Coordinates of C-alpha atoms in Angstrom, one line a residue:
Chain A
M1 CA 104.4 109.4 110.9
F2 CA 105.9 112.9 110.4
L3 CA 109.2 111.9 110.9
N4 CA 108.7 108.8 108.8
G5 CA 107.5 110.8 106.0
L6 CA 110.6 113.0 106.5
E7 CA 113.0 109.9 106.6
Q8 CA 111.5 108.7 103.6
L9 CA 111.8 112.1 101.6
L10 CA 115.2 112.8 102.6
R11 CA 116.3 109.7 100.8
R12 CA 114.9 110.8 97.4
K13 CA 117.1 111.9 94.7
I14 CA 114.6 114.9 93.8
V15 CA 115.2 116.3 97.4
L16 CA 119.0 115.9 97.4
T17 CA 118.9 117.5 93.8
A18 CA 117.0 120.4 95.1
V19 CA 119.2 120.7 98.2
A20 CA 122.1 120.8 95.9
A21 CA 120.5 123.1 93.7
T22 CA 119.7 125.7 96.0
L23 CA 123.5 125.7 97.4
V24 CA 124.6 126.1 94.0
F25 CA 122.3 128.7 93.3
L26 CA 123.2 130.7 96.9
G27 CA 126.9 129.9 95.4
L28 CA 126.1 131.7 92.1
F29 CA 124.1 134.7 93.8
W30 CA 127.2 135.3 96.1
W31 CA 129.7 135.2 93.2
G32 CA 127.2 137.7 91.4
V33 CA 126.5 140.0 94.3
S34 CA 130.2 140.2 95.3
A35 CA 131.1 140.7 91.5
A36 CA 128.7 143.7 91.2
A37 CA 129.5 145.2 94.9
G38 CA 133.2 145.6 93.2
A39 CA 132.6 146.7 89.9
E40 CA 132.6 150.3 88.7
I41 CA 129.6 151.9 86.9
P42 CA 130.0 151.7 83.4
G43 CA 129.4 154.9 81.1
N44 CA 131.2 157.4 78.9
G45 CA 132.5 159.3 82.2
G46 CA 130.0 162.2 81.6
E47 CA 129.3 164.8 85.1
E48 CA 125.6 163.8 84.6
E49 CA 126.1 160.1 85.1
F50 CA 128.8 160.7 87.8
Q51 CA 126.1 162.4 89.6
A52 CA 123.3 159.6 89.1
A53 CA 126.2 156.9 90.4
K54 CA 126.7 159.0 93.4
M55 CA 123.0 159.3 94.3
L56 CA 122.8 155.4 94.2
K57 CA 122.7 153.8 97.9
P58 CA 123.6 150.3 98.7
A59 CA 119.9 149.7 99.5
D60 CA 119.2 150.6 95.6
A61 CA 121.8 147.6 94.7
A62 CA 120.3 145.2 97.1
L63 CA 116.8 145.9 96.0
A64 CA 118.0 144.7 92.3
A65 CA 119.7 141.7 94.1
V66 CA 116.9 140.7 95.8
I67 CA 113.9 141.5 93.2
T68 CA 115.9 139.5 90.2
S69 CA 117.0 136.7 92.6
A70 CA 113.6 135.9 94.3
P71 CA 111.8 134.5 91.6
L72 CA 114.0 132.0 90.5
A73 CA 114.2 130.8 94.1
A74 CA 110.6 130.6 94.2
T75 CA 110.5 128.5 91.3
L76 CA 112.8 126.4 92.7
I77 CA 110.9 125.8 95.9
T78 CA 107.4 125.7 94.4
A79 CA 108.7 123.1 91.7
L80 CA 110.1 120.7 94.6
M81 CA 107.0 121.3 96.6
I82 CA 105.1 120.0 93.8
V83 CA 106.8 116.9 92.9
I84 CA 107.4 115.6 96.3
G85 CA 103.9 116.5 97.4
S86 CA 102.1 115.0 94.6
T87 CA 104.0 111.6 94.8
M88 CA 104.0 111.4 98.8
L89 CA 100.8 109.9 99.5
P90 CA 100.2 108.1 95.7
E91 CA 103.7 106.2 96.4
E92 CA 102.7 105.0 100.1
I93 CA 99.4 103.8 98.7
D94 CA 100.9 102.4 95.5
E95 CA 103.4 100.5 96.9
G96 CA 101.3 98.7 99.6
R97 CA 102.9 100.6 102.6
M98 CA 99.7 102.7 103.2
P99 CA 97.3 99.7 104.6
F100 CA 100.1 98.6 106.6
W101 CA 100.3 102.1 108.3
L102 CA 96.7 102.4 108.5
S103 CA 96.2 99.0 110.1
L104 CA 97.9 100.2 113.0
P105 CA 96.1 101.6 116.0
Q106 CA 95.8 105.6 114.5
S107 CA 93.1 107.1 112.8
R108 CA 92.9 108.0 109.1
L109 CA 93.3 111.8 109.9
K110 CA 96.5 111.2 111.8
V111 CA 98.0 109.2 108.7
Y112 CA 97.0 111.6 106.4
S113 CA 97.9 114.9 107.9
L114 CA 101.0 113.6 109.5
T115 CA 102.1 111.8 106.1
S116 CA 101.2 114.6 104.1
L117 CA 102.9 117.4 106.4
A118 CA 106.5 116.3 105.6
P119 CA 106.9 117.8 102.1
L120 CA 105.3 120.8 103.6
A121 CA 108.0 120.8 106.6
L122 CA 110.5 120.0 103.8
S123 CA 109.8 122.9 101.5
F124 CA 109.6 125.4 104.2
V125 CA 113.1 124.8 105.6
L126 CA 114.4 125.0 102.2
A127 CA 112.6 128.2 101.5
L128 CA 113.8 129.7 104.6
L129 CA 117.5 128.7 103.7
I130 CA 117.3 130.1 100.3
F131 CA 115.5 133.1 101.0
G132 CA 117.6 133.8 104.3
G133 CA 120.8 133.1 102.2
I134 CA 119.5 135.6 99.6
L135 CA 119.0 138.1 102.3
A136 CA 122.2 137.5 104.6
I137 CA 124.2 137.5 101.2
T138 CA 123.0 140.4 99.9
R139 CA 123.1 142.5 103.4
S140 CA 127.2 141.1 103.6
Y141 CA 127.8 143.5 100.6
F142 CA 124.9 146.4 100.5
M143 CA 124.0 147.0 103.7
F144 CA 119.9 147.4 104.5
T145 CA 117.6 146.8 106.9
P146 CA 114.8 144.5 105.6
R147 CA 111.2 146.2 105.6
N148 CA 109.5 143.2 107.7
L149 CA 111.2 140.5 108.6
L150 CA 108.5 139.0 110.9
L151 CA 106.1 138.9 108.0
V152 CA 108.3 136.7 106.0
P153 CA 107.8 133.0 107.7
V154 CA 104.2 133.9 107.9
S155 CA 104.0 134.6 104.4
M156 CA 106.4 132.0 103.4
L157 CA 103.9 129.4 105.2
S158 CA 100.7 130.8 103.6
W159 CA 102.3 130.7 100.1
L160 CA 103.4 127.3 100.3
A161 CA 100.4 126.0 102.4
V162 CA 98.7 126.8 99.5
V163 CA 100.4 125.2 96.9
W164 CA 101.2 121.8 99.4
S165 CA 97.4 121.7 100.2
A166 CA 96.5 121.9 96.4
V167 CA 98.8 119.6 95.4
I168 CA 98.1 117.0 97.7
L169 CA 94.6 117.1 96.9
L170 CA 95.1 116.7 93.3
S171 CA 97.3 113.6 94.2
L172 CA 94.4 112.1 95.6
L173 CA 92.3 112.8 92.5
V174 CA 94.3 112.5 89.5
R175 CA 97.5 110.6 88.5
K176 CA 100.7 112.0 89.7
V177 CA 101.7 113.4 86.5
A178 CA 98.5 115.1 86.0
A179 CA 98.4 116.4 89.7
M180 CA 102.0 117.9 89.1
L181 CA 100.8 119.5 85.6
I182 CA 97.7 121.0 86.8
A183 CA 99.4 122.2 90.0
F184 CA 102.4 123.8 88.1
F185 CA 99.7 125.6 85.8
L186 CA 97.9 126.7 88.9
T187 CA 100.7 128.4 90.4
A188 CA 101.9 130.0 87.2
V189 CA 98.4 131.6 86.6
S190 CA 98.7 132.8 90.0
S191 CA 102.0 134.1 89.5
L192 CA 100.8 136.0 86.2
F193 CA 97.7 137.6 87.9
G194 CA 99.5 138.0 91.1
G195 CA 101.8 140.4 89.2
L196 CA 99.1 142.0 87.2
H197 CA 97.3 142.8 90.4
E198 CA 100.2 144.7 91.5
I199 CA 100.9 146.6 88.6
M200 CA 96.7 147.6 88.5
R201 CA 97.5 148.6 92.0
M202 CA 99.7 151.4 90.4
F203 CA 97.4 152.3 88.0
P204 CA 94.0 152.1 89.7
G205 CA 91.1 152.3 87.4
E206 CA 93.4 152.0 84.1
A207 CA 92.8 148.3 83.4
P208 CA 89.8 146.8 81.8
P209 CA 87.2 145.9 84.2
L210 CA 87.4 142.3 83.0
L211 CA 90.9 141.7 83.6
E212 CA 90.5 143.1 87.0
S213 CA 87.7 140.7 87.7
I214 CA 89.5 137.7 86.5
T215 CA 92.7 139.0 88.4
R216 CA 90.7 139.3 91.7
A217 CA 88.9 135.9 90.9
V218 CA 92.3 134.3 90.4
I219 CA 93.5 135.6 93.9
L220 CA 90.5 134.2 95.5
L221 CA 90.6 131.0 93.9
F222 CA 94.3 130.3 94.2
P223 CA 96.1 132.6 96.5
A224 CA 99.4 131.2 96.5
D225 CA 101.0 134.5 95.0
R226 CA 99.8 136.7 98.1
G227 CA 102.2 134.6 100.1
Y228 CA 105.1 134.6 97.6
R229 CA 104.7 138.8 97.5
G230 CA 104.8 138.8 101.6
V231 CA 108.2 137.2 101.6
L232 CA 109.3 139.5 98.7
Y233 CA 108.2 142.6 100.6
G234 CA 109.2 141.5 104.1
I235 CA 113.0 141.1 102.5
I236 CA 113.3 144.1 100.3
P237 CA 115.0 147.0 101.8
S238 CA 113.1 149.5 103.9
D239 CA 114.7 152.3 102.5
A240 CA 112.8 155.6 102.7
A241 CA 113.5 156.5 99.2
I242 CA 112.3 153.2 97.9
T243 CA 109.4 153.4 99.9
E244 CA 108.6 156.7 98.7
N245 CA 109.1 155.8 95.1
L246 CA 106.7 152.8 95.5
A247 CA 104.4 154.7 97.3
F248 CA 104.6 157.4 94.8
F249 CA 103.2 154.2 92.0
G250 CA 100.5 153.9 94.5
V251 CA 102.2 150.5 95.9
T252 CA 102.4 149.8 99.4
A253 CA 105.1 147.0 99.0
G254 CA 103.1 144.9 101.4
V255 CA 100.3 142.3 101.4
P256 CA 97.5 142.7 104.0
A257 CA 97.5 140.3 106.9
L258 CA 93.9 139.3 105.8
Q259 CA 95.2 138.1 102.5
L260 CA 97.5 135.9 104.3
A261 CA 95.2 134.6 106.7
Y262 CA 92.5 134.1 103.8
A263 CA 95.3 131.9 101.9
L264 CA 96.3 129.5 105.1
F265 CA 92.3 129.2 105.5
W266 CA 92.0 128.2 101.8
S267 CA 94.9 125.9 102.1
L268 CA 93.1 124.7 105.4
V269 CA 89.9 124.0 103.1
L270 CA 91.8 122.0 100.2
L271 CA 93.2 119.9 103.1
A272 CA 89.8 119.2 104.2
L273 CA 88.8 118.1 101.1
G274 CA 91.7 115.9 100.6
Y275 CA 90.9 114.5 103.8
W276 CA 87.5 113.9 102.9
R277 CA 88.8 112.0 99.8
F278 CA 91.3 110.0 101.4
R279 CA 88.6 109.0 104.5
R280 CA 86.6 107.6 101.5
M281 CA 89.2 105.7 100.0
D282 CA 89.4 101.8 100.1
F283 CA 93.2 100.4 100.3
Chain B
M1 CA 78.2 83.8 118.0
E2 CA 80.2 85.4 120.8
K3 CA 80.1 89.2 120.5
N4 CA 83.3 89.3 122.8
G5 CA 85.2 86.8 120.6
I6 CA 88.3 88.4 119.2
L7 CA 86.5 88.9 115.8
W8 CA 82.8 89.1 115.4
V9 CA 81.4 89.7 111.7
R10 CA 77.7 90.1 111.4
E11 CA 75.8 90.2 108.0
V12 CA 78.9 92.1 106.1
S13 CA 78.1 92.7 102.3
K14 CA 80.4 95.0 100.2
S15 CA 80.3 95.4 96.4
Y16 CA 82.8 96.8 93.9
R17 CA 80.9 98.6 91.7
R18 CA 78.9 95.3 89.9
V19 CA 81.0 92.7 91.5
R20 CA 79.6 91.6 94.9
A21 CA 82.8 90.9 96.9
L22 CA 80.9 89.8 100.2
D23 CA 77.5 88.7 100.8
S24 CA 76.3 88.9 104.2
L25 CA 78.8 87.0 105.4
T26 CA 78.4 85.9 109.4
L27 CA 81.7 84.6 111.3
S28 CA 83.2 84.6 114.3
V29 CA 86.9 83.9 115.7
E30 CA 87.6 82.9 119.2
R31 CA 90.7 84.4 121.3
G32 CA 93.8 82.2 120.9
S33 CA 92.8 80.3 117.7
A34 CA 94.7 80.0 114.4
F35 CA 91.9 80.4 111.9
S36 CA 92.1 80.2 108.5
L37 CA 90.0 81.8 105.6
L38 CA 90.3 79.5 102.6
G39 CA 88.5 79.9 99.2
P40 CA 89.2 80.4 95.4
N41 CA 90.6 83.5 94.3
G42 CA 88.3 86.5 94.3
A43 CA 86.0 84.4 97.0
G44 CA 86.5 87.7 99.2
K45 CA 88.9 86.8 101.8
T46 CA 91.2 89.7 101.3
T47 CA 88.3 92.0 101.3
L48 CA 87.0 90.6 104.5
M49 CA 90.8 90.8 106.2
K50 CA 90.6 94.5 104.9
I51 CA 87.2 95.3 106.4
L52 CA 88.3 94.0 109.6
L53 CA 91.3 96.7 109.6
G54 CA 89.3 99.3 108.7
L55 CA 90.8 99.6 105.5
V56 CA 88.1 99.2 103.2
S57 CA 84.4 100.0 104.4
S58 CA 81.5 97.5 104.3
D59 CA 78.3 98.5 102.7
S60 CA 76.0 97.2 105.1
G61 CA 76.9 94.8 108.2
E62 CA 78.4 95.0 111.4
V63 CA 81.9 94.0 112.5
L64 CA 83.9 94.1 115.8
M65 CA 87.3 93.5 116.6
Q66 CA 88.0 93.0 120.1
G67 CA 84.7 94.0 121.0
I68 CA 85.3 97.1 119.4
P69 CA 83.6 98.7 116.1
V70 CA 86.2 98.5 113.6
S71 CA 85.7 102.1 112.3
S72 CA 87.6 103.0 115.9
P73 CA 91.5 102.8 115.9
A74 CA 91.5 101.4 119.4
S75 CA 89.9 98.1 118.0
R76 CA 93.3 97.7 116.3
T77 CA 95.4 97.9 119.5
G78 CA 97.6 94.8 119.4
V79 CA 96.5 93.9 116.0
R80 CA 99.2 93.3 113.4
Y81 CA 98.5 93.1 109.5
L82 CA 100.9 91.8 106.9
P83 CA 99.4 92.4 103.5
E84 CA 100.1 90.3 100.5
N85 CA 102.2 92.8 98.6
I86 CA 103.8 95.4 100.3
T87 CA 106.9 97.2 99.3
F88 CA 109.3 98.6 101.8
P89 CA 111.8 101.8 100.6
Q90 CA 114.6 100.1 99.4
W91 CA 117.1 101.9 101.3
A92 CA 115.7 101.1 104.4
S93 CA 117.2 98.1 106.4
P94 CA 115.3 95.8 109.0
L95 CA 116.6 98.2 111.9
V96 CA 115.4 101.6 110.2
L97 CA 112.3 100.0 109.6
F98 CA 111.5 98.8 112.8
R99 CA 112.6 102.2 114.5
Q100 CA 109.8 103.5 111.8
M101 CA 107.2 101.2 113.0
E102 CA 107.6 101.8 116.7
R103 CA 107.4 105.6 116.3
V104 CA 103.9 104.6 115.4
R105 CA 102.8 101.7 117.5
R106 CA 105.0 101.7 120.4
E107 CA 104.4 97.9 121.5
V108 CA 107.6 96.3 121.1
S109 CA 111.2 96.4 122.3
M110 CA 114.3 96.2 120.4
D111 CA 115.0 92.8 122.1
Q112 CA 111.7 91.2 121.4
F113 CA 112.2 92.1 117.6
L114 CA 115.6 90.6 117.9
V115 CA 114.4 87.6 119.4
R116 CA 111.8 87.4 116.1
C117 CA 114.4 87.9 113.9
A118 CA 116.3 85.1 115.1
E119 CA 113.4 83.0 115.0
L120 CA 112.9 83.5 111.4
E121 CA 116.6 83.4 110.4
C122 CA 117.0 86.6 109.4
S123 CA 119.3 88.3 112.0
E124 CA 122.1 88.5 109.7
L125 CA 120.0 90.9 107.7
L126 CA 119.4 93.5 110.2
R127 CA 121.5 96.3 108.7
R128 CA 121.3 95.3 105.1
P129 CA 119.0 97.6 102.8
V130 CA 115.6 95.8 101.8
G131 CA 116.6 96.7 98.1
R132 CA 119.8 94.1 98.4
M133 CA 117.6 91.3 99.7
S134 CA 115.9 88.4 97.8
R135 CA 112.1 88.1 98.0
G136 CA 112.2 85.4 100.5
Q137 CA 114.6 87.6 102.9
R138 CA 112.3 90.4 102.6
Q139 CA 109.3 88.4 103.5
R140 CA 111.0 86.9 106.4
V141 CA 112.1 90.3 107.8
A142 CA 108.1 91.8 107.0
L143 CA 107.1 88.8 109.3
S144 CA 109.5 89.5 111.9
L145 CA 108.3 93.1 112.1
V146 CA 105.1 92.2 112.1
T147 CA 104.9 89.6 114.6
C148 CA 107.1 90.7 117.0
G149 CA 106.2 91.2 120.6
D150 CA 103.0 89.7 122.0
P151 CA 100.3 90.6 119.4
V152 CA 96.6 90.1 120.2
L153 CA 95.7 89.2 116.8
V154 CA 97.8 88.5 113.7
L155 CA 96.4 88.9 110.2
L156 CA 98.7 87.2 107.6
D157 CA 97.7 87.5 104.1
E158 CA 99.8 85.1 101.9
P159 CA 102.5 84.9 104.4
S160 CA 104.5 81.9 102.8
S161 CA 104.4 84.0 99.4
G162 CA 108.0 83.8 97.9
L163 CA 109.5 81.6 100.5
D164 CA 111.5 78.5 99.8
P165 CA 110.2 75.0 101.9
G166 CA 112.8 76.2 104.6
G167 CA 111.0 79.4 105.0
R168 CA 107.8 77.9 104.8
I169 CA 108.5 75.7 107.7
L170 CA 109.7 78.7 109.3
V171 CA 106.2 80.3 108.9
R172 CA 104.7 77.6 110.2
N173 CA 106.5 77.1 113.3
L174 CA 105.8 80.8 113.9
I175 CA 102.1 80.5 113.5
G176 CA 102.3 77.6 115.7
N177 CA 104.5 79.5 118.4
L178 CA 102.0 82.8 118.1
S179 CA 99.1 80.6 118.7
R180 CA 100.7 78.6 121.8
M181 CA 101.5 82.0 123.4
G182 CA 98.2 82.7 123.1
S183 CA 98.0 85.2 120.0
T184 CA 95.1 84.9 117.7
V185 CA 96.4 84.1 113.9
L186 CA 93.9 84.6 110.9
L187 CA 95.6 83.3 108.1
N188 CA 94.7 83.7 104.3
S189 CA 96.8 81.2 102.5
H190 CA 96.1 78.9 99.1
L191 CA 98.9 76.4 100.8
L192 CA 96.3 74.1 102.2
G193 CA 99.1 71.8 103.6
D194 CA 100.1 74.7 105.6
V195 CA 96.9 75.5 106.7
E196 CA 96.3 72.1 107.6
R197 CA 99.4 71.9 109.9
V198 CA 98.8 75.1 111.6
C199 CA 95.3 75.8 111.6
H200 CA 92.4 74.7 114.2
T201 CA 89.6 76.1 112.5
A202 CA 88.7 77.6 109.1
A203 CA 86.1 79.3 107.3
F204 CA 85.3 78.6 103.7
I205 CA 83.9 81.2 101.3
S206 CA 83.1 81.4 98.0
R207 CA 81.6 84.1 96.1
G208 CA 81.6 86.2 99.1
R209 CA 79.5 83.8 101.2
L210 CA 80.3 81.7 103.7
V211 CA 79.9 78.0 102.6
A212 CA 81.2 76.3 105.9
M213 CA 83.0 77.0 108.9
G214 CA 84.6 74.8 111.7
D215 CA 87.4 73.1 113.2
L216 CA 89.2 71.1 110.8
D217 CA 89.0 67.7 112.4
S218 CA 84.9 67.9 112.5
L219 CA 85.2 69.3 108.7
S220 CA 87.0 66.3 107.6
R221 CA 85.2 63.3 106.9
H222 CA 86.0 59.7 106.8
T223 CA 87.0 58.6 103.5
G224 CA 85.8 54.7 104.0
L225 CA 89.3 53.6 103.4
V226 CA 91.7 51.9 105.9
M227 CA 95.6 52.4 105.1
V228 CA 97.6 49.3 106.3
E229 CA 101.2 50.1 106.3
T230 CA 102.8 46.7 105.4
G231 CA 106.3 45.9 103.7
E232 CA 104.4 42.8 101.8
P233 CA 101.2 44.4 100.2
E234 CA 100.4 42.0 97.6
R235 CA 100.3 39.2 100.1
M236 CA 98.5 41.4 102.5
S237 CA 96.0 42.3 99.7
A238 CA 95.4 38.8 98.7
A239 CA 94.8 37.7 102.2
L240 CA 92.3 40.2 103.0
F241 CA 90.6 39.6 100.1
E242 CA 90.0 36.3 101.2
S243 CA 88.3 37.5 104.7
G244 CA 86.0 39.3 102.2
Y245 CA 87.8 42.8 102.3
S246 CA 88.4 44.9 98.9
C247 CA 91.8 46.5 98.7
R248 CA 94.1 48.4 96.6
Q249 CA 97.5 49.6 96.4
D250 CA 98.4 53.5 96.0
Q251 CA 101.6 55.2 96.8
R252 CA 100.7 55.3 100.5
G253 CA 100.5 51.7 101.2
L254 CA 97.6 49.4 101.1
A255 CA 93.9 50.7 101.3
V256 CA 91.3 48.4 102.1
E257 CA 87.6 49.6 101.5
L258 CA 85.8 50.1 104.6
D259 CA 82.3 51.8 105.1
E260 CA 82.1 54.0 108.0
S261 CA 79.1 51.5 109.7
A262 CA 81.6 48.6 109.4
D263 CA 83.3 47.6 112.4
F264 CA 87.0 48.8 112.5
G265 CA 88.3 46.3 115.3
T266 CA 86.8 43.2 113.3
M267 CA 89.0 44.6 110.1
V268 CA 92.2 45.0 112.5
R269 CA 91.5 41.5 113.5
A270 CA 91.8 40.2 110.2
V271 CA 94.9 42.1 109.6
L272 CA 96.4 40.4 112.4
D273 CA 95.0 36.8 111.4
T274 CA 96.8 37.2 108.2
G275 CA 100.2 36.9 109.9
I276 CA 101.7 39.0 108.0
G277 CA 103.9 41.7 109.2
F278 CA 102.6 45.3 109.3
T279 CA 103.6 48.8 111.0
G280 CA 100.2 50.8 111.1
V281 CA 96.4 50.5 110.4
N282 CA 94.8 53.9 110.4
R283 CA 91.1 55.1 109.3
K284 CA 91.9 57.6 106.3
R285 CA 90.6 60.8 106.7
E286 CA 90.0 63.3 104.0
S287 CA 92.9 65.9 103.5
L288 CA 92.2 69.7 103.7
E289 CA 92.6 69.7 100.0
D290 CA 89.7 67.0 99.6
V291 CA 87.5 68.8 101.9
F292 CA 88.2 72.2 99.9
L293 CA 87.5 70.4 97.0
R294 CA 84.2 68.9 98.7
I295 CA 83.1 71.8 100.0
M296 CA 83.5 74.3 97.1
G297 CA 82.9 71.5 94.5
D298 CA 83.1 72.8 91.1
E299 CA 83.4 76.5 91.9
A300 CA 86.6 76.7 92.9
M301 CA 88.0 75.1 89.5
E302 CA 85.8 77.2 87.2
K303 CA 86.8 80.6 89.2
D304 CA 90.5 79.8 88.2
G305 CA 90.4 77.7 85.1
G306 CA 91.6 75.0 87.1
K307 CA 94.3 77.0 88.5
G308 CA 92.8 76.5 92.0
K309 CA 93.7 73.0 92.1
R310 CA 97.3 73.4 91.3
E311 CA 97.7 76.2 94.0
C312 CA 95.8 74.1 96.7
S313 CA 98.2 71.0 96.3

């Protein structure tokens, strides 16, 4: 079922478009980074600016490149996940193929989980490709050591799993378009409050308590952003100066393992709810 | 009723909101038979098929398939189902679809699939994407995919849908062959002529209830007519009238009225005594359409606003 789902997805125009967009994105990123690597630092030629420029290390440029490109890459992957995730099961149901698959000697759980798994696998591979590309291109022009590469696949999985499980559940509850819109809204809210959470960590105790409570609630209810931050913090340079600067602001540039585990657990809960709904459906 | 039959349904009920789709329905199907579910649209035939496959859960009752409760996937081993409306991915060819199917069921070899394709005359379509096929071609491919190999039980929901007369004959032959090879076939079709030719037994369902069930011969009654095949119907009619028989001509020949209690041999002797040439004398029994209309009564007509009669002809 998993391979069938994957085969079906790979034939869809939206997936081919996403793959093409990924390649175009990486091409443009390469072009931008290579241009930046060879560029002179603009200024009026004063001694102070010259000294400041001399202090910049390749890791600083790499940080800028990674931090500016990562949100775009994340948006592309999230959008793809939402579109293919919200249509995977409904299309099998609407076009009469689901009764056919379910009439074969296999359990509903198997059909549900393996069919649903295809969008996650595809998005994961594409995310690895795009973030791996960002890392490789940046490192080829500005040599640096990533902070925690091992954290990246785990964080990526927890990020995508939350979006995936939410959109699979929504697609079984509401119409496709509504499922997409709700999922986009949830990820946008999660991203917004995830960013606010990071800022609040820089200035502890200065944010209004209500905002802090809302932020905490959003992170608890839809922890997709935690995984994305884990990916980002995993590939940024582990340069000592950057780490010290971030530490000065109280930011550890890391996501606690517990938060990632929580996100994975949460996605399992959503997936189980989706299965509960799927099991009760008449076809 | 035997619990170890291929299908065993006892007191099954199902409602969709306020509509009662099945109402305490009980039936069983013997292994190796070609069994038909008959009834007007909305009678509950498709719902019953879906309950058998575990696609729809019943509100109450007990259902066993191959002696196993239908809630267990093991009950569907060797079972094949062709839904009434299925849309295959437009890009996929029959070979791709077969590969996809075998990833899941692992029951049929490629050779067996090719044999079935040849039987249903769709071998030339093996590499053609489904999107570039006619409706009839798609249906033949779907039937090949579903029935290939040695299935234990085949459930077909309107299998002749979209097929031309040639395709319908192929389907009839296919069902006959499956039955002869020991597969049980459960057929849901409004084409009573086809059902009559290939099925041994039938269940008549109306408003979710079993109205009648049995082998087709026993369900069919004598019509009170004997058909005399002759080249001179007018002369034959006049001669038989003189012997005390009432006759009328229809498009099939000369129909002689004869009560069930009257002696058939005496009537045949009367035909011989006329000295007029004839090629056959047969008691006329009800066609399946007649049986259907008798059993279902006005219900079948009311349900569809008269559409049922056209579909069943």
